[in-house]
Short mmCIF file of C-alpha atoms and ligand atoms in Angstrom, two decimals:
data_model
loop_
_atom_site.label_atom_id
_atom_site.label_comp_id
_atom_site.label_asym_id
_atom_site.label_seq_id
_atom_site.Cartn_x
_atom_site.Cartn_y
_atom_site.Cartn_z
CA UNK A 1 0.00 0.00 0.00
CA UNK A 2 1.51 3.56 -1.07
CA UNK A 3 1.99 6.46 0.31
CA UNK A 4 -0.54 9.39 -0.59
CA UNK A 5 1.08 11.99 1.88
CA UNK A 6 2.52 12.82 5.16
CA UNK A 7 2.15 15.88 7.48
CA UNK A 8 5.34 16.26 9.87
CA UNK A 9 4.30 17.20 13.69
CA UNK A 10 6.68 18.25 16.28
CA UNK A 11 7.11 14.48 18.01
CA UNK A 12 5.23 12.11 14.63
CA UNK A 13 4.64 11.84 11.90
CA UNK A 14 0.90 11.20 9.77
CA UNK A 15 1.15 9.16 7.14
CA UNK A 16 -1.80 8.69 4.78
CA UNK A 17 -2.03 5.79 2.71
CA UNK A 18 -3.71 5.61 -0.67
CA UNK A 19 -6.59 3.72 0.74
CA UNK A 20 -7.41 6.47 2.73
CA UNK A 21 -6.06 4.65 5.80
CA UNK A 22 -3.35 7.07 7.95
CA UNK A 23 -1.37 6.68 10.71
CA UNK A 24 0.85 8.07 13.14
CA UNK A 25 4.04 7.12 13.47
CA UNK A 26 5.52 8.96 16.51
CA UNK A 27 9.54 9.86 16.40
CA UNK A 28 10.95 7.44 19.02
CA UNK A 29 9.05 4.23 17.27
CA UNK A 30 10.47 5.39 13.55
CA UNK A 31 14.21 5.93 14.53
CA UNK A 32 14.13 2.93 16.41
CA UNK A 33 12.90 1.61 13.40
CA UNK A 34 15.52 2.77 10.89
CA UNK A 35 16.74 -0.11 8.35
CA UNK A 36 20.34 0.63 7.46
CA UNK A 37 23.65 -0.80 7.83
CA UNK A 38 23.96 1.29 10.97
CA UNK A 39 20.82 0.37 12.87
CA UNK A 40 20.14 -3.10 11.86
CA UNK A 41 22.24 -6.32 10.67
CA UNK A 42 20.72 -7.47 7.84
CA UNK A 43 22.49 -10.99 8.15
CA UNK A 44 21.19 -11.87 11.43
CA UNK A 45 18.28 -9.74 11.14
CA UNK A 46 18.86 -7.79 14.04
CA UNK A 47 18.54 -4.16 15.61
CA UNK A 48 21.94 -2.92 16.03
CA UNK A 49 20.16 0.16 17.89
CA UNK A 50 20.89 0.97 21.18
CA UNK A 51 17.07 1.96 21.81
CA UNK A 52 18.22 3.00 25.65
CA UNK A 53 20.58 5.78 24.50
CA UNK A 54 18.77 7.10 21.76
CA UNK A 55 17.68 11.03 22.70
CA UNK A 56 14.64 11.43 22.99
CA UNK A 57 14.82 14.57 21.69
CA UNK A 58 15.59 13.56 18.19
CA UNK A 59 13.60 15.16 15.69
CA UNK A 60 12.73 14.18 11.67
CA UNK A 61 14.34 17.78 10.07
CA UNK A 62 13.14 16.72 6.64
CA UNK A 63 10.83 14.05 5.38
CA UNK A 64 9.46 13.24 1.66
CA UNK A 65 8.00 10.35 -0.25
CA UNK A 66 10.10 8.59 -3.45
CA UNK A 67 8.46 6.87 -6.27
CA UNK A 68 5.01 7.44 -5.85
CA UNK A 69 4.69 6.62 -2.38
CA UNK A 70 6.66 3.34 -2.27
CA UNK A 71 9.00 4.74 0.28
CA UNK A 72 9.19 7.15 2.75
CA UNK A 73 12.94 9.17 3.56
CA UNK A 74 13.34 10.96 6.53
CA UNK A 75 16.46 13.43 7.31
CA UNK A 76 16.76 12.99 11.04
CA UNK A 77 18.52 15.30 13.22
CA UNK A 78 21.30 12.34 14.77
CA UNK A 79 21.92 10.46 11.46
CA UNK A 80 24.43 11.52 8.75
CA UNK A 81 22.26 9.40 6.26
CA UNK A 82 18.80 9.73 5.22
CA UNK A 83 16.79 6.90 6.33
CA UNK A 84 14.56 4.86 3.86
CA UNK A 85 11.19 3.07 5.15
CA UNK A 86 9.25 1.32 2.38
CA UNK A 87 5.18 2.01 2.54
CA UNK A 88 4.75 -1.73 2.88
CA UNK A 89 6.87 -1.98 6.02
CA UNK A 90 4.65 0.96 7.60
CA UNK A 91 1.18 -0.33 6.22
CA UNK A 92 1.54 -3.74 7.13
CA UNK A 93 2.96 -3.17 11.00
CA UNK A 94 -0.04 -0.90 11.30
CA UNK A 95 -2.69 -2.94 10.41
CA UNK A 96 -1.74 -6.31 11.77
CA UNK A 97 -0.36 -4.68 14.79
CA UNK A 98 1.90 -7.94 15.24
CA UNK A 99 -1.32 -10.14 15.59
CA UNK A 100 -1.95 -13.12 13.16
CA UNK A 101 -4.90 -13.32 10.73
CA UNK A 102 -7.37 -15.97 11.00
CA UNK A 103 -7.94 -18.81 8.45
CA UNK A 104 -9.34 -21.73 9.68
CA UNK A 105 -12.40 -22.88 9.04
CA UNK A 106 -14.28 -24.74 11.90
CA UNK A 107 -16.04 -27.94 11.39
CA UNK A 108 -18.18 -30.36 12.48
CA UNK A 109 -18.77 -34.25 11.37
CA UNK A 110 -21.40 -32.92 8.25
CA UNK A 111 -18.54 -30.45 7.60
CA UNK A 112 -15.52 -32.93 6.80
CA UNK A 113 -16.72 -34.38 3.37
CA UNK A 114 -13.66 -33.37 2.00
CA UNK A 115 -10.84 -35.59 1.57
CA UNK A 116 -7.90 -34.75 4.05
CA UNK A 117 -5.78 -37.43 3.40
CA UNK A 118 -2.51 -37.39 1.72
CA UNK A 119 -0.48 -40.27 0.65
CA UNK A 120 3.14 -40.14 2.79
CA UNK A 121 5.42 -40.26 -1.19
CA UNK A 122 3.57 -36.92 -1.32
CA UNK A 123 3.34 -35.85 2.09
CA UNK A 124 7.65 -35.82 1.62
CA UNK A 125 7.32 -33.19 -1.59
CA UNK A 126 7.59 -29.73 -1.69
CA UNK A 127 4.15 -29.17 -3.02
CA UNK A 128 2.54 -32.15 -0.53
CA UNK A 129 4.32 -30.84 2.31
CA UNK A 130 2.47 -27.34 1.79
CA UNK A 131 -0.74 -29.09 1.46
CA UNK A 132 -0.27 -31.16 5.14
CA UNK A 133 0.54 -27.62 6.61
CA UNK A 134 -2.81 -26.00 5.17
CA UNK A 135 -4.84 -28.62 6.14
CA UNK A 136 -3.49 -28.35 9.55
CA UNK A 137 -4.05 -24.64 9.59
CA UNK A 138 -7.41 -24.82 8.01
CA UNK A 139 -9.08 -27.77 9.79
CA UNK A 140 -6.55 -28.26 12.76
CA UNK A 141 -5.61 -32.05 11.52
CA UNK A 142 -4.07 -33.97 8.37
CA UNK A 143 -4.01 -37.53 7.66
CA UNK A 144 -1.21 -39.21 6.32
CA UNK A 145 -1.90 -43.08 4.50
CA UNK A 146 0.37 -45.39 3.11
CA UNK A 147 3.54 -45.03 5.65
CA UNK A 148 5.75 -47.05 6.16
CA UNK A 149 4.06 -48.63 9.78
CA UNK A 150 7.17 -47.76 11.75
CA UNK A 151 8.96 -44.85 13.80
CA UNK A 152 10.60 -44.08 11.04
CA UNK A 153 8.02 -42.35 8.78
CA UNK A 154 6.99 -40.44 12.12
CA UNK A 155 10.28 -39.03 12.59
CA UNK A 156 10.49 -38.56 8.86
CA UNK A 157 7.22 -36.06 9.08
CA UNK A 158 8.25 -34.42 12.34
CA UNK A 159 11.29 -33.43 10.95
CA UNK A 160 10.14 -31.95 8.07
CA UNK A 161 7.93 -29.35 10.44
CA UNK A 162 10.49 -28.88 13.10
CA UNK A 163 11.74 -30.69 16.63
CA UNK A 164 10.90 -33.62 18.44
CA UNK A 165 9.76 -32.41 21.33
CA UNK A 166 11.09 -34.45 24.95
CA UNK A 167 8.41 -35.41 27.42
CA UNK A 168 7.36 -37.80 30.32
CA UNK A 169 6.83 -39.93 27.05
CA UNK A 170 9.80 -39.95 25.11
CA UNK A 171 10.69 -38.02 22.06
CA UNK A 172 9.58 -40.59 19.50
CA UNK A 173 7.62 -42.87 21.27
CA UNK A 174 5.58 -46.20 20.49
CA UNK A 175 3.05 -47.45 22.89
CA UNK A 176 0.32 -50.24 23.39
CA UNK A 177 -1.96 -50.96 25.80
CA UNK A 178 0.15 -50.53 29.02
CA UNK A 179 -1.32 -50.17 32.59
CA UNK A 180 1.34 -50.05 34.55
CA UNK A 181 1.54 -46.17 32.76
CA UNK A 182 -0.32 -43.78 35.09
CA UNK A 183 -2.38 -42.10 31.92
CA UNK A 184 -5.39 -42.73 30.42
CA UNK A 185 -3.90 -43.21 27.02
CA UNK A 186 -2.60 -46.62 28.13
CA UNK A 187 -5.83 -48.45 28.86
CA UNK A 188 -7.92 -50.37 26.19
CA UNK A 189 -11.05 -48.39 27.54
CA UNK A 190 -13.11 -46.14 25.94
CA UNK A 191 -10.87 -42.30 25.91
CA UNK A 192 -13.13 -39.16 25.71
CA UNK A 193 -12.12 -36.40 23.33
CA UNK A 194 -9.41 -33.86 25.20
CA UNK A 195 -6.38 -32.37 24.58
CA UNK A 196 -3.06 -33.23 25.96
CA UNK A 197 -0.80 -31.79 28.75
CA UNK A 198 -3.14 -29.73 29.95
CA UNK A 199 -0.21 -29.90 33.06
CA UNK A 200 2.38 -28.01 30.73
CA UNK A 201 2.57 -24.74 30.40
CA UNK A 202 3.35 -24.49 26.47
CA UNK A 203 0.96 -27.78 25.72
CA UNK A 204 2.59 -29.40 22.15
CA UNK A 205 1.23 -27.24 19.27
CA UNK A 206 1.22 -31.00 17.39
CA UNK A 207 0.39 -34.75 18.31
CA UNK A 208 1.90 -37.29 15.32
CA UNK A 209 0.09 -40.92 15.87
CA UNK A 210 0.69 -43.85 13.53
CA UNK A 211 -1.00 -46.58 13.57
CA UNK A 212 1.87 -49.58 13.67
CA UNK A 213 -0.20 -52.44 13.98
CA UNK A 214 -4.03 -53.15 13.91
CA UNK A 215 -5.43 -56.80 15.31
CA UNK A 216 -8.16 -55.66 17.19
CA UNK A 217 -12.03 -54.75 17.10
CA UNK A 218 -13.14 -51.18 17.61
CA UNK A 219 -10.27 -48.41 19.00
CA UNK A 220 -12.28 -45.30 16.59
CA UNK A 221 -9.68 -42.18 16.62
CA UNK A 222 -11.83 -39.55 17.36
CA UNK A 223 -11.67 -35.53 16.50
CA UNK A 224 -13.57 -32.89 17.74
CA UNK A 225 -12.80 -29.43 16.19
CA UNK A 226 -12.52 -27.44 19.76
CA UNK A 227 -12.68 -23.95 18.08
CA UNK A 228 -16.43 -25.06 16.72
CA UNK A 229 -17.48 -25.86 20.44
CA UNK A 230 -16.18 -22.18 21.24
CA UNK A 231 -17.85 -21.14 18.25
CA UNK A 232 -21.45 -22.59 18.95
CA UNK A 233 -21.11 -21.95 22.91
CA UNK A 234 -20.42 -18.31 22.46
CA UNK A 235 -23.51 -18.13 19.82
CA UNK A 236 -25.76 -19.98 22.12
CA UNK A 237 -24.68 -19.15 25.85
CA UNK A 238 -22.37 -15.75 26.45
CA UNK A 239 -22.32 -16.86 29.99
CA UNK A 240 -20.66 -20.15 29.69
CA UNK A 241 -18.23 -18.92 27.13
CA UNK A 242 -16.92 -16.30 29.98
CA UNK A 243 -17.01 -18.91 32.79
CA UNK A 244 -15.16 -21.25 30.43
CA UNK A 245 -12.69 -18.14 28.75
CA UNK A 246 -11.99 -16.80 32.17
CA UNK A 247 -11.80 -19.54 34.98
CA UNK A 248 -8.70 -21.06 34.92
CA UNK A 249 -8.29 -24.88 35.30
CA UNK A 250 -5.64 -26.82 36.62
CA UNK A 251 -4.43 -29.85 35.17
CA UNK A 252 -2.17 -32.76 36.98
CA UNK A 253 0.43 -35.18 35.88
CA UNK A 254 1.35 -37.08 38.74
CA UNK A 255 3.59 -40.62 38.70
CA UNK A 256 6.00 -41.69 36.81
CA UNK A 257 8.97 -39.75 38.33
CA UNK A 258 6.97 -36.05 37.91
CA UNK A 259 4.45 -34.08 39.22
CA UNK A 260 3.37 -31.68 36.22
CA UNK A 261 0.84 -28.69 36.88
CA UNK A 262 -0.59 -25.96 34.92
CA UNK A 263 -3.35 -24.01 34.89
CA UNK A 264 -5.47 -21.55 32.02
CA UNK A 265 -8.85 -21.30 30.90
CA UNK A 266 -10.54 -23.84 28.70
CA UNK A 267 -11.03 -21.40 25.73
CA UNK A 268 -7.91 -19.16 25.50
CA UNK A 269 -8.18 -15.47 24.36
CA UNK A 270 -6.41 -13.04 22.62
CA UNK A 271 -6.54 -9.50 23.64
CA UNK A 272 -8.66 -8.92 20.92
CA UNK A 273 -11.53 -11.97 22.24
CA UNK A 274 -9.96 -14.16 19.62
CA UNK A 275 -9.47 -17.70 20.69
CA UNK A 276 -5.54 -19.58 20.37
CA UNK A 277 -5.85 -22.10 22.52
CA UNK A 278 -9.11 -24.93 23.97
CA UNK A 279 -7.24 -27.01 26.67
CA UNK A 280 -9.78 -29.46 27.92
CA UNK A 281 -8.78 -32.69 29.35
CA UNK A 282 -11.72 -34.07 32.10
CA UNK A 283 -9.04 -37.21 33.09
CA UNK A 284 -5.83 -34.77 34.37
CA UNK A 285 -7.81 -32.15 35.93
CA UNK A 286 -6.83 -31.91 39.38
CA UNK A 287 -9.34 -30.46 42.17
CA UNK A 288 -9.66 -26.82 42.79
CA UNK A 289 -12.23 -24.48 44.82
CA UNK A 290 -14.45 -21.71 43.47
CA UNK A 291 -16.90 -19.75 45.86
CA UNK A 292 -20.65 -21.84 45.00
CA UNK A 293 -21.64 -19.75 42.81
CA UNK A 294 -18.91 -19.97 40.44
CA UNK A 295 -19.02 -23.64 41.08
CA UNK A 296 -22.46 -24.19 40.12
CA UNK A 297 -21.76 -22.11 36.76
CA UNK A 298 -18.33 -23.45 35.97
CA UNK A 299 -20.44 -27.20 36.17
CA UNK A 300 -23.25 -26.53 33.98
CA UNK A 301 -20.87 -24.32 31.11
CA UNK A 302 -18.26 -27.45 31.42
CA UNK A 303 -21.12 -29.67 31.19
CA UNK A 304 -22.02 -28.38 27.80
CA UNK A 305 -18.61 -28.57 26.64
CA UNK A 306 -17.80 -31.89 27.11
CA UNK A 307 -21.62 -33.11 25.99
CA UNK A 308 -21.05 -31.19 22.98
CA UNK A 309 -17.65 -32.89 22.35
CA UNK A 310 -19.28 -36.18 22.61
CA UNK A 311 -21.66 -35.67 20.78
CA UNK A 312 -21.34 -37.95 17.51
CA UNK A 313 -22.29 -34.79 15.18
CA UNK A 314 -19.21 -33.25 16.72
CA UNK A 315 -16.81 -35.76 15.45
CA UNK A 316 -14.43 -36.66 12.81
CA UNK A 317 -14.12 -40.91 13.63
CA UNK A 318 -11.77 -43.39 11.36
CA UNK A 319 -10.21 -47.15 12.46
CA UNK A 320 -6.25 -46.13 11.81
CA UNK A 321 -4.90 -48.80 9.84
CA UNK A 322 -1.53 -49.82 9.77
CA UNK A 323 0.49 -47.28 8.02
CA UNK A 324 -2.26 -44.67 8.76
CA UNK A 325 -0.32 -40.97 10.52
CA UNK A 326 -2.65 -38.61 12.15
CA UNK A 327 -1.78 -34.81 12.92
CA UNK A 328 -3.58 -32.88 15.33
CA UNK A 329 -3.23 -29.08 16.09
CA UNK A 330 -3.27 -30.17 19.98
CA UNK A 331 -4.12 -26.17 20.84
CA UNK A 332 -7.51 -26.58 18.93
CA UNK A 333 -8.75 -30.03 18.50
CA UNK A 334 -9.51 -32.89 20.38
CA UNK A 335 -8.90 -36.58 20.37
CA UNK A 336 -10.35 -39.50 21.47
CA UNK A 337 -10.55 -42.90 20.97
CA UNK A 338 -13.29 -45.56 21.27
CA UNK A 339 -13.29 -48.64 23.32
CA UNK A 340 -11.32 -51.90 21.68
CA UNK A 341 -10.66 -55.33 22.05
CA UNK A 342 -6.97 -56.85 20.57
CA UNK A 343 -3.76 -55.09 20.09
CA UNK A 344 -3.03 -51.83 18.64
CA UNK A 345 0.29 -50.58 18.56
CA UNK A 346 1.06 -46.83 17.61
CA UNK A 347 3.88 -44.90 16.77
CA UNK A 348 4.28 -40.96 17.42
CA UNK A 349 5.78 -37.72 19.25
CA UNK A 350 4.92 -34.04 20.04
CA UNK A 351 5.83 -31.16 18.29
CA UNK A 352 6.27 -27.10 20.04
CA UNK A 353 3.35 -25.14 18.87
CA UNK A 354 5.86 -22.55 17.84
CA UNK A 355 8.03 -24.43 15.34
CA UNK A 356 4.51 -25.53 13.50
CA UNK A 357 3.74 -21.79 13.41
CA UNK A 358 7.34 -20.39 12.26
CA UNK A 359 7.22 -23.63 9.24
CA UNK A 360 3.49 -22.10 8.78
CA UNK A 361 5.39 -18.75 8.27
CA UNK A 362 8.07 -20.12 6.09
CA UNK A 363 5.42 -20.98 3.74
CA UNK A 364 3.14 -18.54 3.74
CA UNK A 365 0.56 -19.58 5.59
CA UNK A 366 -1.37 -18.70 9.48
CA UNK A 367 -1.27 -21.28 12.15
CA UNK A 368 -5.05 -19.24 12.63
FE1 FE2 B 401 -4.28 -37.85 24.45
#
């Protein structure tokens, strides 16, 4: 977006873009903004400013705009060199104000008729690999067929989007049914949808889950899209969507060498009411007191969260098969699994929500 004009005032500067939009930019923010060999490495992409002894005095003695409003230069009263700010740089900084746009689209079971599978020879291109991240960012979950039913093809993926992430399980771990584990995830019963480590306090962004080996009768993975339960509370019931968007819940891991505790609201918010993060997992939370009011209302909103996630209409539900790789955005969706009889075995790790969002960035695209 160009430059139409700017008007110079004693400590800013207006800027008015050709869209009509204008902003101020005040002194301190622009010089500490200045990108030239002086104030900024471009090889490590850097300030080289020290923003603590700049004067605060400093003043913009000139200013104009170069080729039609793609750049701004500014003469400023400490620099021997004019500076050089392109209208992009100022237009987008203002608008997004360092906040990410939104592009998923949230679903229900009538809403997944499209195919979200990808084949894992694909998965491994250039152009697949895209396609995996979109579908993550746009439904919050990819599937992956025809891997090889091992470790391997796990790691492979995880790679590809950035670290193994190190827990009480493992990096890369493979599991069956285990009870001598003290979680949930071990037993051959039925597991309602939630999301993991709600007793961490940067949950994994992703969950990887092969399916390694399939003799058994029943064991349904099951989604739930958590953003649509936001969605549909906050259309239906303002007061549970403030109960569950403001009372914070603590969740426990305790055995197996750790006790783990955190504590947020179910639906996280931006400061602009926007929601980055559902954390709802009924099996780790661990007891806490509210006055009986707030007890009585954090029941009946949590209530309608969890019937609505078990609710079949709610959910995404597919038998892995050997060689089968879910994804899940962990910070959105939620997984489940039905009751089963035989032996499953299944391969997978965790992934930081922030290296999914900065591979998201490398190619273009919103974790949002
Ligand atoms: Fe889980």
């Amino acid at each position: 977006m160009q430059i139409k004009n700017i008007k110079i005032h004693p400590k800013k500067i207006k800027v008015l873009f050709k869209n009509k939009k204008s902003e101020n930019f005040t002194n301190i923010w622009l010089r500490d903004h200045i990108f030239n060999e002086e104030n900024w490495d471009f090889v490590t992409n850097q300030r080289k400013t020290f923003t603590a002894v700049l004067d605060p005095k400093t003043f913009i003695k000139k200013a104009k705009t170069e080729e039609n409003g793609k750049y701004l230069i500014l003469e400023w009263s400490d620099q021997k060199k004019l500076a050089k700010y392109s209208s992009k740089f100022l237009y987008d900084v203002s608008k997004n104000n360092g906040l990410k746009k939104i592009f998923h689209k949230t679903w229900e079971k009538k809403d997944m008729t499209k195919n979200i599978s990808l084949k894992f020879n694909r998965a491994i291109t250039k152009e697949g690999f895209k396609i995996l991240l979109k579908n993550i960012c746009t439904y919050g979950f990819c599937l992956i067929t025809n891997c090889k039913p091992n470790k391997n093809s796990v790691k492979k993926i995880a790679n590809k989007i950035g670290y193994i992430r190190q827990s009480i399980f493992g990096g890369l771990w493979s599991f069956e049914a285990n009870n001598k584990m003290s979680d949930s995830a071990y037993s051959k019963s039925e597991l309602r949808p939630h999301t993991d480590s709600t007793y961490s306090n940067d949950a994994p962004g992703l969950q990887l889950l092969l399916c390694c080996e399939y003799n058994a009768k029943g064991g349904e993975s099951i989604l739930v899209d958590g953003f649509k339960i936001a969605e549909k509370i906050k259309k239906k019931n303002k007061k549970f969507f403030k109960i569950l968007s403001s009372i914070e819940v603590p969740g426990n891991y305790l055995g197996d060498g750790v006790f783990l505790q955190a504590q947020r609201p179910i639906f996280r918010l931006d400061k602009k009411d926007r929601i980055i993060q559902v954390s709802f997992n009924n099996y780790d939370r661990a007891p806490f007191r509210l006055d009986e009011k707030k007890t009585l209302e954090f029941y009946n909103a949590l209530r309608k969260f969890d019937l609505i996630a078990n609710d079949k209409k709610s959910q995404w539900r597919r038998v892995l098969k050997p060689g089968e790789l879910l994804i899940i955005n962990n910070w959105r969706v939620l997984h489940g699994r039905s009751k089963f009889k035989g032996s499953r075995k299944m391969s997978g790790c965790y992934i930081n929500k922030e290296d999914f969002d900065s591979m998201c960035k490398l190619n273009s695209l919103s974790s949002y």
